[in-house]
Coordinates of C-alpha atoms in Angstrom, one line a residue:
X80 CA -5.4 -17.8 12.2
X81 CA -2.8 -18.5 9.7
X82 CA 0.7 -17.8 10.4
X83 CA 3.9 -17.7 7.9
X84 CA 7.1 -16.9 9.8
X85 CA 10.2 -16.0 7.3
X86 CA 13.4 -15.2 8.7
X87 CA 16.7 -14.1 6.1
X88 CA 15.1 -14.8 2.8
X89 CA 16.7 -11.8 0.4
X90 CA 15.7 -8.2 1.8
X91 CA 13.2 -10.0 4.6
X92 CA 15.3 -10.3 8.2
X93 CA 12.4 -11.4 10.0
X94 CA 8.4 -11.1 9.3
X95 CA 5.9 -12.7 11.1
X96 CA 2.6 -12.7 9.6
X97 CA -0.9 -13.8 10.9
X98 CA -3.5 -14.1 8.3
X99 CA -6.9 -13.2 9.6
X100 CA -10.2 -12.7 7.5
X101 CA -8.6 -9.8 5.7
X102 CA -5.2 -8.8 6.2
X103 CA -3.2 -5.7 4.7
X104 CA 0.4 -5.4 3.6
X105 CA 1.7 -1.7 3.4
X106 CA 5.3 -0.3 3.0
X107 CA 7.7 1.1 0.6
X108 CA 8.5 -0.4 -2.5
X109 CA 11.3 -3.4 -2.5
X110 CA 10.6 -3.6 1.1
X111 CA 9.5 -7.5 0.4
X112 CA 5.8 -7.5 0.2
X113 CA 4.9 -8.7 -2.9
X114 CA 7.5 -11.4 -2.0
X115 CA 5.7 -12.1 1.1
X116 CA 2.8 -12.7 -0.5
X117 CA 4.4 -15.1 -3.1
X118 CA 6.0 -17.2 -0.4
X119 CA 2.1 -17.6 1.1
X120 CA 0.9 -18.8 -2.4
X121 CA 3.8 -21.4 -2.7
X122 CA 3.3 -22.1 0.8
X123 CA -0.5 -23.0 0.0
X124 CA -0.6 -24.3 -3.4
X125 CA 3.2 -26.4 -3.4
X126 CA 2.1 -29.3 -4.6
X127 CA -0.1 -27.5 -7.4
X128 CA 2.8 -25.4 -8.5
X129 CA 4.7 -28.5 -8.4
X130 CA 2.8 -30.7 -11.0
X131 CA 2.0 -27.3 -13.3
X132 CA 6.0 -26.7 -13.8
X133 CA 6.6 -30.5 -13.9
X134 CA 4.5 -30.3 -17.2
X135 CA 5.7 -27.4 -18.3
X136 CA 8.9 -29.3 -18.4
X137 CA 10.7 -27.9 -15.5
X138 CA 13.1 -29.9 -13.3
X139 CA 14.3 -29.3 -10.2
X140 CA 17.0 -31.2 -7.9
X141 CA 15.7 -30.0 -4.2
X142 CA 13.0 -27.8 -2.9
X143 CA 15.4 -25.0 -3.1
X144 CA 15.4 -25.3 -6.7
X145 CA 11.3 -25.6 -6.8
X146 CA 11.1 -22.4 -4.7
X147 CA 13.8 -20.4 -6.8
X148 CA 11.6 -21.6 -10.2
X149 CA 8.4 -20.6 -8.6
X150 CA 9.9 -16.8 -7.6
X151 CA 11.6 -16.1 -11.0
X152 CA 15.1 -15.3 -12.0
X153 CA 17.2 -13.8 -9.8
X154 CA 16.1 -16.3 -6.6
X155 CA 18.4 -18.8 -7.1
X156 CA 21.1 -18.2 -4.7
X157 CA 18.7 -16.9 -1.6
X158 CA 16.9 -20.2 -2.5
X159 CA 19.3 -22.4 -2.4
X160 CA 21.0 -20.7 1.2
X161 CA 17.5 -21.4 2.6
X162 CA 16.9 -24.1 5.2
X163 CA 15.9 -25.0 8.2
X164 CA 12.8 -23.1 9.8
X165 CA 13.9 -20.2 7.6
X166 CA 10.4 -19.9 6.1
X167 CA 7.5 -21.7 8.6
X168 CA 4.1 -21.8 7.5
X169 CA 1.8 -23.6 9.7
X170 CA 4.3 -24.2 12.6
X171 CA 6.2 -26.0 10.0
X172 CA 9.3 -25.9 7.7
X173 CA 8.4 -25.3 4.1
X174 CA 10.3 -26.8 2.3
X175 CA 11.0 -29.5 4.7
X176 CA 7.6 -31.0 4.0
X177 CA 7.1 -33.6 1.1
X178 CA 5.6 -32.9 -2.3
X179 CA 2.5 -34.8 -3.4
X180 CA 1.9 -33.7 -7.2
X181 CA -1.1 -34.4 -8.2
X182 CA -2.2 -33.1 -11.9
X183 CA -5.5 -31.6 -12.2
X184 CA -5.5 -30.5 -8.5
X185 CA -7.3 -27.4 -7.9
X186 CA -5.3 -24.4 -6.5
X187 CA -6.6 -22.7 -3.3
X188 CA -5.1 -19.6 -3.5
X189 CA -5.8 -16.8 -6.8
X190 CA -2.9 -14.1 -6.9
X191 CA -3.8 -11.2 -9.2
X192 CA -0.1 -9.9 -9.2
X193 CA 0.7 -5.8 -9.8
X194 CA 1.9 -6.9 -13.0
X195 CA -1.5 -7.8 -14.4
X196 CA -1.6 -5.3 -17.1
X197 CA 1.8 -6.8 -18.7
X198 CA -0.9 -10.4 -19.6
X199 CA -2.4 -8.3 -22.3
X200 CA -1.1 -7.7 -25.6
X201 CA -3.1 -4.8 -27.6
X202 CA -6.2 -6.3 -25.6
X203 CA -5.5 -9.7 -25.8
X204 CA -4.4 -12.5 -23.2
X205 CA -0.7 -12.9 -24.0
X206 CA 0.2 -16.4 -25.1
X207 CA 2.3 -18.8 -22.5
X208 CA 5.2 -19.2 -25.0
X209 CA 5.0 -15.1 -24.9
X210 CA 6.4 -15.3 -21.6
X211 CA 10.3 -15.9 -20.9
X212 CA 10.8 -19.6 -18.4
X213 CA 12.0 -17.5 -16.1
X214 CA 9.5 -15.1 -15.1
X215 CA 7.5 -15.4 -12.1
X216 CA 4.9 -18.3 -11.7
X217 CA 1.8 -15.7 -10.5
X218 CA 2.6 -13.8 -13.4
X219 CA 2.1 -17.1 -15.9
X220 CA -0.5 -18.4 -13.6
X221 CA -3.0 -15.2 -14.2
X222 CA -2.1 -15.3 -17.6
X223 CA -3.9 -18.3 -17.9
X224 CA -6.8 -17.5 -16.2
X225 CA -7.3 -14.4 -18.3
X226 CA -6.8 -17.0 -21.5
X227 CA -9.7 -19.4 -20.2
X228 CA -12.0 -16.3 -19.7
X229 CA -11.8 -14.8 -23.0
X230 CA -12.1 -18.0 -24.5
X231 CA -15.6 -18.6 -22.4
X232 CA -17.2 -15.6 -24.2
X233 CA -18.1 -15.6 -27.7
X234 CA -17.5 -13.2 -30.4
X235 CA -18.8 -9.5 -30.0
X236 CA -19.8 -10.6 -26.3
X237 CA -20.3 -8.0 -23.6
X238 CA -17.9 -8.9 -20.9
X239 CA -19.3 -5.8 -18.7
X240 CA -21.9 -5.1 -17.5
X241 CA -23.4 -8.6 -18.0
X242 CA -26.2 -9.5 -15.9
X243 CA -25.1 -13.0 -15.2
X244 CA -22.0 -11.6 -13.8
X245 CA -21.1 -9.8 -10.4
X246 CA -24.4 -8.9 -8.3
X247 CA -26.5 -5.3 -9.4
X248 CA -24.9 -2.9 -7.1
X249 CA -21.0 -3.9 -7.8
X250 CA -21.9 -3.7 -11.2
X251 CA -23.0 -0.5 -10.5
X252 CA -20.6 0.9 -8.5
X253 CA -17.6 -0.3 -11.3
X254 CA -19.7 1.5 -14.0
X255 CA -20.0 5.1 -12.5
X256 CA -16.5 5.3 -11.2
X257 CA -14.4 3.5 -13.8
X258 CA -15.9 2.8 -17.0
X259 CA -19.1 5.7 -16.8
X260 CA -21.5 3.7 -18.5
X261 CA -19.3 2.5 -21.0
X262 CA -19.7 -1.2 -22.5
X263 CA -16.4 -3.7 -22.6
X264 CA -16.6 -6.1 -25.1
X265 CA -15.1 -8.7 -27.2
X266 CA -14.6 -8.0 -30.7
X267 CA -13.3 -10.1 -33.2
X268 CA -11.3 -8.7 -36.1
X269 CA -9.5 -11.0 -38.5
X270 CA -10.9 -14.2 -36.4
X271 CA -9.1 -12.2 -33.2
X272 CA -10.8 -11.5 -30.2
X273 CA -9.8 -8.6 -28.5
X274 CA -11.1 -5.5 -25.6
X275 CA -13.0 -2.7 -27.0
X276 CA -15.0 -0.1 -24.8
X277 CA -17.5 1.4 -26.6
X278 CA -19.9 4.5 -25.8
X279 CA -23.1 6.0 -27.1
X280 CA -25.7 4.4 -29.1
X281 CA -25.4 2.3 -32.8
X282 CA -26.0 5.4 -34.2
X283 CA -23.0 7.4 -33.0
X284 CA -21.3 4.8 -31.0
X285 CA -17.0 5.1 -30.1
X286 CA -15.2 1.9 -30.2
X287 CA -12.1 2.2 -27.8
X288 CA -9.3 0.1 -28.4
X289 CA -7.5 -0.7 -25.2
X290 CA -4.3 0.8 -25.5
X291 CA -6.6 4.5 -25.7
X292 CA -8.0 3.4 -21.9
X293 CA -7.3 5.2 -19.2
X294 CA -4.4 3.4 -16.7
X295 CA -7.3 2.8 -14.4
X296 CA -9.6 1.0 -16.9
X297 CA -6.6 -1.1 -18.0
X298 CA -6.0 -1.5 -14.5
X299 CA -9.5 -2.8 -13.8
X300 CA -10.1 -4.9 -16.7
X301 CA -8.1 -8.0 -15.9
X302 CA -9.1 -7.5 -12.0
X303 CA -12.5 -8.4 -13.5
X304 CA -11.9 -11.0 -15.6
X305 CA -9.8 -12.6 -12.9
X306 CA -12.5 -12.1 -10.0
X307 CA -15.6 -13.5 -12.4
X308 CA -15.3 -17.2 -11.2
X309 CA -14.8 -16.2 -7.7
X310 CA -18.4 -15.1 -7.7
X311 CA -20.2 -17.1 -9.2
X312 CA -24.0 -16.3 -10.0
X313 CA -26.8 -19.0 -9.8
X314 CA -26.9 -19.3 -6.4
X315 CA -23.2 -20.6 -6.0
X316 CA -21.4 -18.6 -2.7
X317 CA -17.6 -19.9 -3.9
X318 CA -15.7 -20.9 -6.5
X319 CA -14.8 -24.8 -5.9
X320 CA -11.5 -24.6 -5.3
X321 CA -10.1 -21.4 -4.2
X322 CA -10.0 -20.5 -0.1
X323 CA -7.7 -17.5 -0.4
X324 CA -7.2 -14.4 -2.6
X325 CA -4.3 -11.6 -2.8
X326 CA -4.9 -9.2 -4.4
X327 CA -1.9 -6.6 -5.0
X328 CA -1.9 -3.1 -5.3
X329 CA -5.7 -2.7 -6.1
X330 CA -5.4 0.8 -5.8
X331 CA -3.1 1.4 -9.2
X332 CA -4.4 4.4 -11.3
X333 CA -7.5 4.9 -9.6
X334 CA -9.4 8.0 -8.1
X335 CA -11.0 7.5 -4.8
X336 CA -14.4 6.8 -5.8
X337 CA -13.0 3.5 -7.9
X338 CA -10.9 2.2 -5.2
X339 CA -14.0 2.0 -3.3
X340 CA -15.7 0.5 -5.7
X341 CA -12.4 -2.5 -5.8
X342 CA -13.1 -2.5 -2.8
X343 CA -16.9 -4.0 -2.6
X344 CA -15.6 -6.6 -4.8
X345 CA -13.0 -7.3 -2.2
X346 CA -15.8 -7.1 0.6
X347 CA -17.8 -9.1 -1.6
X348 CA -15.1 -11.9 -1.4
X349 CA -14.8 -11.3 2.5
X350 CA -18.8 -11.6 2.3
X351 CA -18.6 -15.2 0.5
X352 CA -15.9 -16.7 2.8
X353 CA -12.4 -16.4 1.5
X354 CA -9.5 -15.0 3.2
X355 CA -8.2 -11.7 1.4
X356 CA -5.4 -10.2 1.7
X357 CA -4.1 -6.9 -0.2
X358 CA -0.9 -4.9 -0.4
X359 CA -1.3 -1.4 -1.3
X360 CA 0.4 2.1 -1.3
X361 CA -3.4 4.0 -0.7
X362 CA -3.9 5.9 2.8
X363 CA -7.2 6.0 1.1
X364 CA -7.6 1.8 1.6
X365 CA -6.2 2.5 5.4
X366 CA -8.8 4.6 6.0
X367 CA -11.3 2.1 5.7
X368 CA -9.5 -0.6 7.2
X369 CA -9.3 1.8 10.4
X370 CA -13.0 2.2 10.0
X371 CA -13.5 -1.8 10.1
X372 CA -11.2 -2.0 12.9
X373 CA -13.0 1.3 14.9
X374 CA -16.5 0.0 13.8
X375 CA -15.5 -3.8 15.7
X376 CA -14.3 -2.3 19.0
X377 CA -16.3 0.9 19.3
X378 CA -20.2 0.3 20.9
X379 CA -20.1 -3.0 21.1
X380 CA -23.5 -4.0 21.7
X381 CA -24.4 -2.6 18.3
X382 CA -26.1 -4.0 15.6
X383 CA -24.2 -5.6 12.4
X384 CA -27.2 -3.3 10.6
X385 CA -26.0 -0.2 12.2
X386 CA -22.7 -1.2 11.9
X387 CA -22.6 -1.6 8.1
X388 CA -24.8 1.3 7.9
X389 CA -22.3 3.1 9.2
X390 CA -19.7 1.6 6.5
X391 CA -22.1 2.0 4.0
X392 CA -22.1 6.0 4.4
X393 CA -18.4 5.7 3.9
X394 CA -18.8 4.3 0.3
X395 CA -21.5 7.0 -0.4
X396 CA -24.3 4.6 0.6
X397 CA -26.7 7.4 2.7
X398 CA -30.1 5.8 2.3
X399 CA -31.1 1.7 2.4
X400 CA -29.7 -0.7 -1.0
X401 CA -29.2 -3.5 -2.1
X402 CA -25.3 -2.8 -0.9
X403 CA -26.6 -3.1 2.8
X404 CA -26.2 -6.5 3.2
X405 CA -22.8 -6.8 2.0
X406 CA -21.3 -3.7 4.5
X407 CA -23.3 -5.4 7.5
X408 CA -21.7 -8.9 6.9
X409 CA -18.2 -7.9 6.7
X410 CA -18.2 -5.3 9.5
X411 CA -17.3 -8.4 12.2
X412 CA -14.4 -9.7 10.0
X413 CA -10.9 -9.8 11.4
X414 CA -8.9 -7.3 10.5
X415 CA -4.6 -7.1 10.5
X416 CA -2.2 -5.0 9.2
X417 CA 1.5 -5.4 8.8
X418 CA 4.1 -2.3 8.0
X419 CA 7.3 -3.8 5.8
X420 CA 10.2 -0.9 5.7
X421 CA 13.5 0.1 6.4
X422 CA 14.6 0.3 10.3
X423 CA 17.9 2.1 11.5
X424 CA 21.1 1.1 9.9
X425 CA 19.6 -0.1 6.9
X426 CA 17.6 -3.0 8.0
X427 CA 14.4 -3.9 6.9
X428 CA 11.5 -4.8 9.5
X429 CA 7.7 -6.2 9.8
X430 CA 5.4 -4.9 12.2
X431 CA 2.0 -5.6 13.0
X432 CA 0.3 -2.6 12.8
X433 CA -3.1 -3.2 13.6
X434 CA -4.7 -1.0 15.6
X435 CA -3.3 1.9 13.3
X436 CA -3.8 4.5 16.8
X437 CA -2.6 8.2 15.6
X438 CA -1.8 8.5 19.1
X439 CA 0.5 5.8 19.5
X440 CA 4.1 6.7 20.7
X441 CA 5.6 3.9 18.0
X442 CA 5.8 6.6 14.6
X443 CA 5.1 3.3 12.3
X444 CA 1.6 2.7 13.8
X445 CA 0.9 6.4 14.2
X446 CA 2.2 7.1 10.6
X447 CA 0.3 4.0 9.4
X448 CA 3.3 2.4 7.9
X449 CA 4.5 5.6 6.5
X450 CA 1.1 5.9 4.1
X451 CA 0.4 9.7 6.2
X452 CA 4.2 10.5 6.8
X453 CA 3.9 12.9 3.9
X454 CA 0.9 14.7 4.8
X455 CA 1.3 15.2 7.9
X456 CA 4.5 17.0 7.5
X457 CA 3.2 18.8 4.6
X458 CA 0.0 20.0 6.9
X459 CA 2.8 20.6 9.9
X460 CA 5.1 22.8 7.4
X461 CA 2.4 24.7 6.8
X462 CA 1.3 25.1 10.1
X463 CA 4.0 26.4 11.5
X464 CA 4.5 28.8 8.6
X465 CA 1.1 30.3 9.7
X466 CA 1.9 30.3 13.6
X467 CA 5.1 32.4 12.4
X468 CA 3.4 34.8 10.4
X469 CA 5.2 37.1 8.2
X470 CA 5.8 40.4 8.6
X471 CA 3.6 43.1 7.1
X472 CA 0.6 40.7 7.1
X473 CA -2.5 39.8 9.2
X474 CA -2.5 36.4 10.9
X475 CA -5.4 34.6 10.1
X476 CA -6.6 31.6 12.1
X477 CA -5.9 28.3 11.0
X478 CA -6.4 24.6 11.7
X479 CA -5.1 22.1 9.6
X480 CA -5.2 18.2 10.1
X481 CA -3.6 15.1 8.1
X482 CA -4.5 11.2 7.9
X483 CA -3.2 9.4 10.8
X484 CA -1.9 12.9 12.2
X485 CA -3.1 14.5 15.3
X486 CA -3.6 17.9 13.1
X487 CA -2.5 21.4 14.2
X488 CA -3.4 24.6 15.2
X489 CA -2.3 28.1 14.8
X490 CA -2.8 31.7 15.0

């Protein structure tokens, strides 16, 4: 278990987070997740950050500074107010502890930030002097991963699907929900390389540029790129030096069907040993993190194989596949959720939410951190509509049931 205690850092009063296998982070926006998350990658990679601004020509006075560089403009003053045990990772003050820079150090943690449309230009990795000094380090960081993946394919290269790249069935499971048997490749134009997805045969084949994607193919695109050297093919479980990844908002401008498919390549991380950890808006991705939770403490004596069978039908997965293995691995992972929002009077709180129990008599756990707070009033307005009738017209029986809700019933 990993914990990371931060207490009066901007909107955050007080949140307590401990990182298990896979660990969720849901809430309203501005509530302080994604800046959560970005205090666990400085917590985790400091001293990598530190020697990447260093040469970027950055210079900083304290630690405060550092951390206020690292966040982005508009963190200097909440940096430089924080001391003491304000932010704790480890049992221990953050940015107490010494820096060791170290150039060439590998980082351990990979952040794909909600913003990683904005590192592509017209379909093409944006430049580092694109981006203004100030903006956050993720942001720059990803950047430059996307830059030294397109520059490790060639010309006219298919970046997906590519055999050498991601295992049969989450290649799959990315082409029938997202890109429907399209191709994404690299074309080069005027010695440029740049995204096209293309359709159909030689004959009549359509060569989409990737401003005419949909958002969720847009969306997807970089997630890929981004997740390629985390599983690595040739018989290599990891990546050499990434432990962690957080992954935010994986859910953006996707249907169902191609969450789930984000998803296996989440579980597929789970499956090769690195700590994941997502924020998302998605009752959808709750759902299934309910399941993993049910599937650990319900029947106890059964099998992992019946288990991920079980998981498996979730993801449409009725009969045997090559998928099997990966649902029964993960099924045993620890699970944790945490609910950021706003409490009474304005203040902002973080609650582990866990067990996600409809039942429960706390509304943040029952209402899975507000994610079914919406539909179960919608389904409870219309209830009680029906139960009331209106005049001149026959009752009909009704039963009508939410996410997270306990349902209703009327006549």
């Amino acid at each position: 278990m990993v914990k990371l205690a931060v207490k009066q850092f901007a909107q955050i009063r007080n949140a307590t987070i401990n990182f298990q296998d896979l660990t969720f982070l849901v809430g309203p926006q501005a509530t302080g997740k994604s800046l959560l998350l970005q205090l666990l990658k400085f917590a985790v990679d400091k001293n990598v950050i530190a020697a990447d601004l260093k040469q970027a020509a950055f210079k900083w006075n304290s630690q405060q500074e550092l951390l206020a560089t690292f966040l982005g403009e508009g963190y200097e003053t909440v940096a430089r107010r924080c001391e003491g045990d304000d932010i704790k990772f480890l049992g221990k003050n953050l940015l107490g502890r010494s820096i060791h820079s170290k150039d060439g150090k590998l980082a351990s943690l990979f952040f794909l930030p909600a913003q990683r449309v904005v590192a592509f230009e017209r379909g093409w990795p944006r430049s580092e002097s694109s981006y203004d000094p100030t903006d956050p380090y993720v942001v720059k960081e990803f950047g430059a991963v996307l830059r030294r993946q397109f520059a490790s394919f060639s010309g006219n290269e298919p970046i997906f699907p590519t055999p050498g790249k991601l295992t049969k069935y989450l290649r799959g499971a990315i082409e029938e929900s997202i890109f429907h048997r399209g191709k994404v490749n690299l074309q080069e134009d005027n010695r440029r390389k740049h995204f096209v997805l293309s359709y159909g045969d030689k004959k009549q084949e359509v060569r989409l540029p990737f401003i005419e994607w949909s958002a969720g193919q847009r969306e997807v695109a970089p997630l890929l790129l981004g997740l390629y050297d985390l599983i690595p093919g040739g018989g290599k479980t990891k990546h050499a030096g990434y432990e962690w990844v957080v992954i935010e908002e994986p859910e953006m401008g996707l249907h169902p069907n191609a969450i789930n498919a984000v998803l296996m390549l989440a579980f597929e991380l789970l499956k090769r040993g690195y700590k994941v950890v997502i924020s998302t808006h998605s009752p959808h991705i709750l759902e299934i993190a309910w399941m993993l939770r049910t599937l650990s403490n319900v029947h106890a004596g059964a099998s992992d194989t019946q288990k991920g069978r079980a998981l498996g039908k979730a993801f449409g997965q009725t009969s045997p596949s090559a998928s099997a293995n990966l649902f029964s691995k993960i099924v045993d992972k620890k699970v944790a959720i945490y609910a950021l929002g706003f409490g009474g009077g304005g203040k902002y709180f973080c609650k582990d939410i866990s067990t996600l129990d409809p039942e429960s008599e706390d509304p943040d756990i029952a209402g899975w951190g507000g994610l079914t707070a919406s539909s179960s009033r919608v389904m409870g307005a219309v209830a009680d509509y029906v139960a009331q009738g209106v005049r001149g017209h026959k009752r009909r029986t009704i039963t009508v049931k939410g996410a997270g809700s306990r349902g209703a019933h009327a006549r």
